[in-house]
């Protein structure tokens, strides 16, 4: 009987492979070393300032917008607050893509949610892989595939490869598509390489949209708060399709506090520590015989190719060290992605990996 209802679901949803979130994969585990979701390994403590919740929140909390605009150095009418950057990814598809007709482009290996949201909404997908190992954009291939494309998603620094996309390529892409489609730059990890942000180009390129989040460098994955930055007319369109009250009062309360001067300073210190842990971890990984290749990274994770990657992944899993398997993704055979943890967590990981490197 239950099967009958499954058949009621839309065809594309019946076929959909849902996102394998780190939480879904590791469900039920506790007390372990979590290096699979690029979260901050340490937490910040907040007290709620707002005490009453009988009223609906503002759809777009003005104070939060003003704090984020100030932090990102854009104007308030260029900011939309969302339930994480993930909601921004979906709102763009909802607002701009005609199901069954329009397409999006993204460049794998990259973040899975661009493709998943397109599938949910019945929007076509054109995957244009990046150049293997340099992970840079294949601009010629993108150019010849722009027909019927409304949105191009570029992740920078790219997840899971960790590289920076060349700024001149991003500019070429913006110029190439001006008047035809939007270029969405997902800057979820930009705090780890702040000089690479494209925010200063928002005024020059009306087809540029930037996605941001408090989930990574700000250590606030648990509150679900992100931002879309774009010219005012694009923000207005996204405001048409967003839920009536997406940002709850506690979320706005904590998000605002996290953007106060002291907390931004804490965030920068955390980024400094994680960046130096990354350098440490890379050096140590490069000494290990079980490691085939360590990719250069500019974010809070490293992509590593291992000999015996499967044995390593499951043995570490059994010992409570959870990494992210990337083996099934295009051009990432035998690769695991390792989030940067505390210095102690990096030590523990290296210690365990040394067992695989003994002759
Ligand atoms: C983590 C991540 C997101 C999602 O961020 P949320 O704000 O937690 O929804 C978006 N894009 C990329 C590339 C990510 O890695």
Short mmCIF file of C-alpha atoms and ligand atoms in Angstrom, two decimals:
data_model
loop_
_atom_site.label_atom_id
_atom_site.label_comp_id
_atom_site.label_asym_id
_atom_site.label_seq_id
_atom_site.Cartn_x
_atom_site.Cartn_y
_atom_site.Cartn_z
CA UNK A 1 0.00 0.00 0.00
CA UNK A 2 2.72 2.44 0.99
CA UNK A 3 4.25 1.85 -2.45
CA UNK A 4 1.18 3.41 -4.08
CA UNK A 5 1.95 6.70 -2.45
CA UNK A 6 5.56 6.60 -3.57
CA UNK A 7 4.21 6.50 -7.10
CA UNK A 8 2.31 9.72 -6.41
CA UNK A 9 5.57 11.64 -6.00
CA UNK A 10 6.73 13.64 -9.00
CA UNK A 11 8.85 11.57 -11.38
CA UNK A 12 12.01 13.58 -10.82
CA UNK A 13 11.58 13.23 -7.04
CA UNK A 14 11.10 9.45 -7.28
CA UNK A 15 14.43 9.29 -9.11
CA UNK A 16 16.20 11.83 -6.89
CA UNK A 17 19.28 10.81 -4.92
CA UNK A 18 19.09 13.09 -1.88
CA UNK A 19 22.13 14.99 -0.62
CA UNK A 20 24.35 12.79 1.53
CA UNK A 21 24.85 15.31 4.30
CA UNK A 22 27.60 14.59 6.77
CA UNK A 23 24.97 14.30 9.48
CA UNK A 24 22.97 11.72 7.52
CA UNK A 25 26.07 9.63 6.82
CA UNK A 26 27.36 9.58 10.39
CA UNK A 27 23.95 9.37 12.11
CA UNK A 28 24.06 8.16 15.69
CA UNK A 29 27.81 8.44 16.25
CA UNK A 30 29.06 10.51 19.15
CA UNK A 31 32.29 11.41 20.90
CA UNK A 32 34.23 11.06 17.66
CA UNK A 33 36.51 13.26 15.62
CA UNK A 34 34.33 14.81 12.94
CA UNK A 35 36.39 15.85 9.93
CA UNK A 36 33.74 15.36 7.28
CA UNK A 37 31.54 18.48 7.13
CA UNK A 38 34.01 21.40 7.12
CA UNK A 39 32.49 22.66 10.36
CA UNK A 40 34.48 24.65 12.89
CA UNK A 41 35.96 22.24 15.45
CA UNK A 42 35.38 24.76 18.22
CA UNK A 43 32.28 26.63 19.30
CA UNK A 44 31.47 30.19 20.31
CA UNK A 45 29.04 30.86 23.14
CA UNK A 46 26.15 33.27 22.86
CA UNK A 47 23.35 34.42 25.13
CA UNK A 48 20.00 35.16 23.57
CA UNK A 49 19.21 38.86 23.94
CA UNK A 50 15.62 38.55 22.71
CA UNK A 51 13.32 36.94 25.23
CA UNK A 52 9.85 36.90 23.68
CA UNK A 53 8.79 34.99 20.63
CA UNK A 54 5.02 35.47 20.30
CA UNK A 55 5.40 37.67 17.21
CA UNK A 56 6.55 36.64 13.75
CA UNK A 57 10.06 37.82 12.88
CA UNK A 58 10.80 40.37 10.18
CA UNK A 59 11.07 38.61 6.82
CA UNK A 60 14.44 40.28 6.29
CA UNK A 61 15.81 41.43 9.66
CA UNK A 62 17.04 44.99 9.05
CA UNK A 63 19.62 45.07 11.80
CA UNK A 64 21.20 41.81 10.62
CA UNK A 65 21.30 43.08 7.04
CA UNK A 66 22.98 46.25 8.13
CA UNK A 67 25.62 44.32 10.14
CA UNK A 68 26.34 41.94 7.26
CA UNK A 69 26.45 44.73 4.66
CA UNK A 70 28.96 46.49 6.84
CA UNK A 71 31.06 43.32 7.26
CA UNK A 72 30.99 42.49 3.53
CA UNK A 73 31.46 46.10 2.48
CA UNK A 74 28.34 46.26 0.30
CA UNK A 75 25.18 48.32 0.63
CA UNK A 76 22.11 47.11 2.55
CA UNK A 77 19.96 46.78 -0.57
CA UNK A 78 22.53 44.31 -1.96
CA UNK A 79 21.94 41.78 0.85
CA UNK A 80 19.40 38.97 1.23
CA UNK A 81 19.40 36.85 4.43
CA UNK A 82 18.71 33.14 3.85
CA UNK A 83 18.51 29.84 5.76
CA UNK A 84 22.12 29.04 5.03
CA UNK A 85 23.80 29.47 1.65
CA UNK A 86 21.89 26.34 0.62
CA UNK A 87 18.65 28.27 0.53
CA UNK A 88 20.29 30.90 -1.68
CA UNK A 89 21.26 28.18 -4.17
CA UNK A 90 17.63 27.06 -4.37
CA UNK A 91 16.01 30.51 -4.44
CA UNK A 92 18.00 31.42 -7.54
CA UNK A 93 16.75 28.33 -9.37
CA UNK A 94 13.17 28.96 -8.21
CA UNK A 95 13.25 32.57 -9.32
CA UNK A 96 15.15 32.30 -12.60
CA UNK A 97 14.79 28.82 -14.13
CA UNK A 98 11.78 27.64 -16.13
CA UNK A 99 11.34 23.88 -15.42
CA UNK A 100 11.89 21.63 -18.43
CA UNK A 101 13.31 24.50 -20.47
CA UNK A 102 16.15 26.40 -18.78
CA UNK A 103 19.47 24.96 -17.66
CA UNK A 104 22.18 25.62 -15.12
CA UNK A 105 25.92 25.03 -15.48
CA UNK A 106 28.29 23.92 -12.76
CA UNK A 107 31.81 22.57 -12.90
CA UNK A 108 32.43 19.25 -11.12
CA UNK A 109 34.03 18.09 -8.96
CA UNK A 110 32.22 20.66 -6.84
CA UNK A 111 29.47 21.12 -4.25
CA UNK A 112 26.55 18.72 -4.87
CA UNK A 113 23.68 21.01 -3.98
CA UNK A 114 23.66 22.92 -7.30
CA UNK A 115 22.75 19.75 -9.20
CA UNK A 116 20.38 18.43 -6.53
CA UNK A 117 18.33 21.63 -6.46
CA UNK A 118 18.15 21.69 -10.26
CA UNK A 119 16.86 18.10 -10.24
CA UNK A 120 14.25 18.90 -7.57
CA UNK A 121 12.92 21.76 -9.71
CA UNK A 122 13.07 19.89 -13.02
CA UNK A 123 15.73 22.23 -14.40
CA UNK A 124 18.30 20.92 -16.89
CA UNK A 125 21.91 20.43 -15.90
CA UNK A 126 25.05 20.98 -17.94
CA UNK A 127 28.13 19.72 -16.16
CA UNK A 128 31.34 21.24 -17.49
CA UNK A 129 34.17 19.56 -15.54
CA UNK A 130 37.12 21.66 -14.42
CA UNK A 131 40.55 20.83 -15.83
CA UNK A 132 41.85 17.77 -13.96
CA UNK A 133 44.36 18.53 -11.17
CA UNK A 134 44.51 22.32 -11.70
CA UNK A 135 40.73 22.42 -11.13
CA UNK A 136 40.43 25.61 -13.18
CA UNK A 137 37.42 26.48 -15.34
CA UNK A 138 37.16 25.16 -18.89
CA UNK A 139 36.04 28.54 -20.24
CA UNK A 140 35.85 27.51 -23.91
CA UNK A 141 33.61 24.59 -23.06
CA UNK A 142 31.41 26.79 -20.86
CA UNK A 143 31.18 29.35 -23.66
CA UNK A 144 29.98 26.82 -26.21
CA UNK A 145 27.34 25.44 -23.81
CA UNK A 146 25.62 28.66 -22.74
CA UNK A 147 22.54 28.06 -24.86
CA UNK A 148 19.39 28.06 -22.60
CA UNK A 149 21.55 28.51 -19.48
CA UNK A 150 20.26 30.97 -16.87
CA UNK A 151 22.66 30.34 -14.00
CA UNK A 152 26.33 29.33 -13.75
CA UNK A 153 27.40 28.16 -10.29
CA UNK A 154 31.08 28.53 -9.40
CA UNK A 155 32.38 27.59 -5.96
CA UNK A 156 35.39 29.65 -4.83
CA UNK A 157 37.44 28.35 -3.00
CA UNK A 158 36.07 25.18 -4.54
CA UNK A 159 34.68 22.41 -2.34
CA UNK A 160 36.04 19.66 -2.27
CA UNK A 161 39.26 20.47 -4.19
CA UNK A 162 40.28 23.52 -2.10
CA UNK A 163 41.65 25.56 -5.00
CA UNK A 164 41.02 29.19 -5.88
CA UNK A 165 39.49 29.93 -9.27
CA UNK A 166 41.66 32.42 -11.19
CA UNK A 167 40.24 35.92 -10.84
CA UNK A 168 40.86 36.71 -14.52
CA UNK A 169 38.76 33.65 -15.45
CA UNK A 170 35.89 34.81 -13.24
CA UNK A 171 36.03 38.24 -14.87
CA UNK A 172 36.09 36.68 -18.36
CA UNK A 173 33.08 34.59 -17.40
CA UNK A 174 31.18 37.63 -16.11
CA UNK A 175 31.93 39.52 -19.33
CA UNK A 176 31.10 36.56 -21.57
CA UNK A 177 27.67 36.10 -19.98
CA UNK A 178 26.66 39.73 -19.35
CA UNK A 179 23.04 40.19 -20.38
CA UNK A 180 22.50 36.42 -20.84
CA UNK A 181 22.83 34.68 -17.50
CA UNK A 182 23.80 35.11 -13.86
CA UNK A 183 27.14 34.01 -12.46
CA UNK A 184 26.71 32.70 -8.92
CA UNK A 185 29.94 32.63 -6.92
CA UNK A 186 29.60 30.47 -3.83
CA UNK A 187 31.97 32.02 -1.30
CA UNK A 188 31.10 29.70 1.61
CA UNK A 189 34.83 29.48 2.50
CA UNK A 190 35.97 32.96 1.49
CA UNK A 191 37.04 33.94 5.03
CA UNK A 192 39.94 31.49 4.65
CA UNK A 193 41.16 33.44 1.56
CA UNK A 194 39.48 36.84 1.93
CA UNK A 195 41.55 38.57 -0.77
CA UNK A 196 39.78 36.38 -3.36
CA UNK A 197 36.28 37.73 -2.71
CA UNK A 198 34.42 39.13 -5.71
CA UNK A 199 32.25 41.56 -3.70
CA UNK A 200 34.06 44.58 -5.15
CA UNK A 201 32.79 43.60 -8.62
CA UNK A 202 29.10 43.71 -7.66
CA UNK A 203 28.69 47.24 -8.97
CA UNK A 204 30.55 46.64 -12.23
CA UNK A 205 28.78 43.37 -13.14
CA UNK A 206 24.97 43.34 -12.75
CA UNK A 207 24.98 39.57 -13.49
CA UNK A 208 27.10 38.71 -10.42
CA UNK A 209 25.58 36.99 -7.37
CA UNK A 210 27.68 35.99 -4.36
CA UNK A 211 26.61 33.43 -1.75
CA UNK A 212 27.94 33.57 1.81
CA UNK A 213 27.35 31.70 5.06
CA UNK A 214 27.95 31.82 8.81
CA UNK A 215 28.32 28.00 8.84
CA UNK A 216 32.04 27.68 8.22
CA UNK A 217 34.52 30.34 9.44
CA UNK A 218 31.94 31.86 11.81
CA UNK A 219 31.42 28.47 13.50
CA UNK A 220 27.61 28.74 13.29
CA UNK A 221 26.50 25.79 11.14
CA UNK A 222 23.86 25.05 13.78
CA UNK A 223 21.89 28.25 13.33
CA UNK A 224 21.43 28.02 9.51
CA UNK A 225 22.17 31.53 8.35
CA UNK A 226 23.53 32.63 4.98
CA UNK A 227 23.43 35.57 2.60
CA UNK A 228 23.04 36.33 -1.09
CA UNK A 229 24.80 39.48 -2.30
CA UNK A 230 23.81 41.05 -5.62
CA UNK A 231 22.50 44.19 -7.26
CA UNK A 232 19.26 45.47 -5.76
CA UNK A 233 17.04 44.34 -8.67
CA UNK A 234 18.21 40.70 -8.26
CA UNK A 235 17.71 40.86 -4.47
CA UNK A 236 14.16 42.13 -5.10
CA UNK A 237 13.40 39.15 -7.34
CA UNK A 238 14.74 36.69 -4.76
CA UNK A 239 12.56 38.38 -2.14
CA UNK A 240 9.52 37.37 -4.20
CA UNK A 241 10.20 33.64 -3.79
CA UNK A 242 11.62 33.44 -0.26
CA UNK A 243 9.41 32.08 2.55
CA UNK A 244 7.47 34.72 4.54
CA UNK A 245 9.50 34.33 7.77
CA UNK A 246 12.67 32.40 6.95
CA UNK A 247 14.91 33.79 9.70
CA UNK A 248 13.71 33.01 13.21
CA UNK A 249 14.22 35.56 16.00
CA UNK A 250 16.91 33.50 17.83
CA UNK A 251 18.83 33.03 14.57
CA UNK A 252 18.86 36.75 13.79
CA UNK A 253 19.78 37.51 17.42
CA UNK A 254 22.85 35.23 17.37
CA UNK A 255 23.84 36.15 13.80
CA UNK A 256 23.89 39.86 14.72
CA UNK A 257 26.09 39.19 17.75
CA UNK A 258 28.49 37.14 15.63
CA UNK A 259 29.00 40.18 13.40
CA UNK A 260 29.94 42.54 16.22
CA UNK A 261 33.55 43.75 16.15
CA UNK A 262 34.83 41.44 18.91
CA UNK A 263 33.28 38.38 17.34
CA UNK A 264 34.66 39.19 13.91
CA UNK A 265 38.06 39.38 15.59
CA UNK A 266 37.46 35.91 17.15
CA UNK A 267 36.49 34.62 13.72
CA UNK A 268 39.70 35.97 12.20
CA UNK A 269 41.78 34.35 14.95
CA UNK A 270 40.00 31.05 14.36
CA UNK A 271 40.72 31.31 10.64
CA UNK A 272 44.38 32.03 11.41
CA UNK A 273 44.60 28.94 13.64
CA UNK A 274 42.82 26.69 11.14
CA UNK A 275 44.99 27.95 8.29
CA UNK A 276 48.12 27.13 10.28
CA UNK A 277 46.70 23.71 11.25
CA UNK A 278 46.18 23.12 7.54
CA UNK A 279 49.81 23.89 6.77
CA UNK A 280 50.86 21.56 9.58
CA UNK A 281 48.56 18.77 8.38
CA UNK A 282 49.72 19.12 4.77
CA UNK A 283 53.37 18.85 5.78
CA UNK A 284 52.70 15.78 7.88
CA UNK A 285 50.57 14.11 5.20
CA UNK A 286 53.30 14.66 2.63
CA UNK A 287 55.68 12.59 4.80
CA UNK A 288 53.40 9.54 4.80
CA UNK A 289 53.93 6.61 2.42
CA UNK A 290 50.17 5.88 2.25
CA UNK A 291 49.56 9.31 0.71
CA UNK A 292 49.67 9.53 -3.06
CA UNK A 293 48.89 13.23 -3.47
CA UNK A 294 47.92 16.19 -1.30
CA UNK A 295 46.15 18.97 -3.19
CA UNK A 296 46.94 22.59 -2.36
CA UNK A 297 44.07 24.11 -0.37
CA UNK A 298 42.89 27.62 0.48
CA UNK A 299 40.04 26.66 2.80
CA UNK A 300 39.41 24.64 6.00
CA UNK A 301 39.74 21.22 4.35
CA UNK A 302 42.25 19.30 2.26
CA UNK A 303 41.69 16.87 -0.59
CA UNK A 304 44.04 13.90 -0.36
CA UNK A 305 44.59 10.95 -2.69
CA UNK A 306 45.57 7.78 -0.83
CA UNK A 307 46.90 4.36 -1.75
CA UNK A 308 44.35 1.96 -0.13
CA UNK A 309 41.89 4.83 0.33
CA UNK A 310 39.01 2.49 1.16
CA UNK A 311 40.85 0.60 3.87
CA UNK A 312 41.98 3.91 5.35
CA UNK A 313 38.49 5.43 5.24
CA UNK A 314 36.79 2.50 7.00
CA UNK A 315 39.56 1.81 9.51
CA UNK A 316 39.56 5.45 10.60
CA UNK A 317 35.76 5.38 10.70
CA UNK A 318 35.88 2.40 13.09
CA UNK A 319 38.36 4.29 15.25
CA UNK A 320 36.01 7.29 15.41
CA UNK A 321 37.73 9.56 12.89
CA UNK A 322 35.18 10.45 10.24
CA UNK A 323 36.40 11.75 6.86
CA UNK A 324 34.50 12.41 3.63
CA UNK A 325 34.81 9.89 0.81
CA UNK A 326 35.12 11.58 -2.61
CA UNK A 327 36.05 8.47 -4.62
CA UNK A 328 32.76 8.43 -6.58
CA UNK A 329 33.13 11.98 -7.88
CA UNK A 330 34.47 12.79 -11.31
CA UNK A 331 38.33 12.94 -11.39
CA UNK A 332 38.58 12.18 -7.65
CA UNK A 333 39.41 8.46 -7.64
CA UNK A 334 40.88 7.35 -4.28
CA UNK A 335 40.40 10.82 -2.77
CA UNK A 336 39.21 11.68 0.71
CA UNK A 337 38.41 15.16 1.95
CA UNK A 338 39.66 16.03 5.42
CA UNK A 339 38.24 19.00 7.33
CA UNK A 340 40.79 20.89 9.40
CA UNK A 341 40.18 20.22 13.07
CA UNK A 342 41.97 21.39 16.21
CA UNK A 343 45.73 20.83 16.37
CA UNK A 344 45.08 17.83 18.64
CA UNK A 345 42.65 16.32 16.11
CA UNK A 346 45.26 16.79 13.37
CA UNK A 347 47.82 14.93 15.55
CA UNK A 348 45.39 12.08 16.20
CA UNK A 349 44.68 11.71 12.50
CA UNK A 350 48.38 11.65 11.57
CA UNK A 351 49.06 9.12 14.35
CA UNK A 352 46.44 6.75 12.93
CA UNK A 353 47.63 7.24 9.36
CA UNK A 354 51.19 6.33 10.36
CA UNK A 355 49.98 2.72 10.85
CA UNK A 356 49.30 2.52 7.12
CA UNK A 357 52.68 3.90 6.23
CA UNK A 358 54.85 1.32 8.04
CA UNK A 359 56.86 -0.85 5.65
C1 LIG B 1 28.76 24.23 3.40
C2 LIG B 1 28.50 24.79 2.05
C3 LIG B 1 27.32 25.47 1.75
C4 LIG B 1 26.15 25.47 2.68
O1 LIG B 1 26.22 26.40 3.62
P1 LIG B 1 24.99 26.61 4.63
O2 LIG B 1 25.06 28.05 4.85
O3 LIG B 1 25.33 25.80 5.84
O4 LIG B 1 23.74 26.18 3.95
C5 LIG B 1 27.19 26.07 0.53
N1 LIG B 1 28.16 25.97 -0.39
C6 LIG B 1 29.28 25.29 -0.16
C7 LIG B 1 30.32 25.20 -1.21
C8 LIG B 1 29.48 24.65 1.06
O5 LIG B 1 30.57 23.92 1.27
#
